Amino acid sequence: MAATVFYLDEVPEPGATAVLDGPEGRHAATVRRIRVGEPITLSDGHGVLAESEVVAAQKDRLELKVLNRRIADPATPQVTVVQALPKSDRSELAVELMTEAGADAIVPWQASRCVSNWEAKARKGVEKWRAAAKQAARQSRRAYIPDVAELHTTRELLDLVRTAKANGAIVAALHESGAGRFTELPFTGVREVVLIVGPEGGLDDSEVDALADAGADIVLLGPTVLRTSTAAAVALGALGALTPRW
């Protein structure tokens, strides 16, 4: 079994001593009860992976000898998930699931039918999503922590779609009105995919029209209607089987 992954802002070179403190150190030493001699994989969350061994342990920090260091290849294609804000009790679950399923970037979106409204608390909401993404990345032992963008309005989302399309990306808005299927999109050779997931109440007709006008493909993900908190993870699983990601 691979060693547990913990994150540092900067991972030292092989032979050096790394110090894991702060929230990561407390979690490792107090919650996971990691002791001297145990292996830990260190990462900066941006692709660096380093095998290390604990050489000293205190209640809120570990000291580790770095044994080796490498750069993990990023997934291809890169996947950005635009997630309309779920209800508060499922919001962070959506981030955890899509992170574990391999999302490379996450964009929170204030869609018109969202029950949640972040207008007065966008910073707090984004911080919670970033923390959830980091925790899920550790759980799934990822070398890359997904970037969580600032809250997007529909106008900002349409700009994102146009830019992505101009750069050759596939942009798929998952919706029951789609004439085609997600699995039928031409993923071969594509370097970037943008998945757009609507809220519990679904995409508004005007949003569907605006996304299509901006270049998005309106597609069916599968034969059933999924919760907004699980749709991205299911789409990422399908994409993993359809592309070199898996």
Tab-separated table of N, CA and C in Angstrom, residues 5 8 13 15-16 21 23 35 39 57 59 68 91 94 111 113 116 128 134 136 177 189 198 226 229-230 238 242:
chain	number	residue	atom	x	y	z
A	5	VAL	N	-0.217	10.500	2.011
A	5	VAL	CA	0.274	11.748	1.433
A	5	VAL	C	-0.045	12.916	2.359
A	8	LEU	N	3.201	19.896	1.786
A	8	LEU	CA	4.073	20.988	2.198
A	8	LEU	C	4.096	22.033	1.094
A	13	GLU	N	14.908	18.697	-1.173
A	13	GLU	CA	15.611	17.745	-2.018
A	13	GLU	C	15.933	16.469	-1.215
A	15	GLY	N	17.686	13.707	0.878
A	15	GLY	CA	18.746	13.821	1.874
A	15	GLY	C	18.492	14.904	2.902
A	16	ALA	N	17.623	15.847	2.567
A	16	ALA	CA	17.310	16.939	3.497
A	16	ALA	C	16.223	16.497	4.482
A	21	ASP	N	4.438	20.562	10.046
A	21	ASP	CA	3.809	21.139	11.229
A	21	ASP	C	2.497	21.803	10.820
A	23	PRO	N	-1.508	22.550	10.610
A	23	PRO	CA	-2.629	21.597	10.520
A	23	PRO	C	-2.211	20.233	9.975
A	35	ARG	N	4.301	7.534	13.647
A	35	ARG	CA	5.435	7.481	14.567
A	35	ARG	C	6.766	7.356	13.806
A	39	PRO	N	6.716	5.417	6.888
A	39	PRO	CA	6.884	6.135	5.628
A	39	PRO	C	5.754	7.142	5.401
A	57	ALA	N	9.103	12.645	16.088
A	57	ALA	CA	7.666	12.904	16.180
A	57	ALA	C	7.333	13.592	17.495
A	59	LYS	N	3.801	15.988	19.356
A	59	LYS	CA	2.345	15.916	19.312
A	59	LYS	C	1.735	16.732	18.179
A	68	ASN	N	13.636	10.397	-1.725
A	68	ASN	CA	13.693	10.621	-3.169
A	68	ASN	C	12.626	11.645	-3.542
A	91	SER	N	-22.709	20.458	-0.336
A	91	SER	CA	-21.773	21.293	-1.079
A	91	SER	C	-20.359	20.727	-1.057
A	94	ALA	N	-19.824	17.327	-2.827
A	94	ALA	CA	-19.621	17.404	-4.275
A	94	ALA	C	-18.151	17.622	-4.600
A	111	ALA	N	-25.543	29.684	-10.265
A	111	ALA	CA	-26.570	29.549	-11.292
A	111	ALA	C	-27.892	30.119	-10.786
A	113	ARG	N	-30.877	28.921	-10.503
A	113	ARG	CA	-31.750	28.081	-9.679
A	113	ARG	C	-31.040	27.492	-8.461
A	116	SER	N	-28.512	27.557	-2.690
A	116	SER	CA	-27.485	28.294	-1.945
A	116	SER	C	-27.173	29.608	-2.651
A	128	LYS	N	-13.877	26.951	2.088
A	128	LYS	CA	-14.359	25.624	2.484
A	128	LYS	C	-14.144	24.616	1.357
A	134	LYS	N	-8.447	19.760	-0.715
A	134	LYS	CA	-7.158	19.320	-0.174
A	134	LYS	C	-7.318	18.031	0.625
A	136	ALA	N	-9.660	15.754	0.311
A	136	ALA	CA	-9.977	14.646	-0.588
A	136	ALA	C	-8.770	14.246	-1.416
A	177	SER	N	-31.941	17.791	-21.460
A	177	SER	CA	-32.445	18.199	-22.773
A	177	SER	C	-31.446	17.922	-23.890
A	189	GLY	N	-7.551	12.982	-28.572
A	189	GLY	CA	-6.593	14.042	-28.836
A	189	GLY	C	-6.883	15.373	-28.164
A	198	GLY	N	-25.279	21.558	-13.424
A	198	GLY	CA	-26.280	22.492	-12.911
A	198	GLY	C	-26.672	22.200	-11.466
A	226	LEU	N	-29.083	12.473	-12.165
A	226	LEU	CA	-28.227	12.354	-10.985
A	226	LEU	C	-28.323	13.592	-10.113
A	229	SER	N	-24.568	16.805	-6.720
A	229	SER	CA	-23.349	16.519	-5.961
A	229	SER	C	-22.607	15.289	-6.461
A	230	THR	N	-23.256	14.441	-7.273
A	230	THR	CA	-22.595	13.230	-7.756
A	230	THR	C	-22.347	13.230	-9.261
A	238	ALA	N	-16.622	8.220	-16.330
A	238	ALA	CA	-16.827	7.881	-17.737
A	238	ALA	C	-15.687	8.407	-18.586
A	242	LEU	N	-12.857	6.695	-21.247
A	242	LEU	CA	-12.897	7.092	-22.655
A	242	LEU	C	-11.602	7.732	-23.137
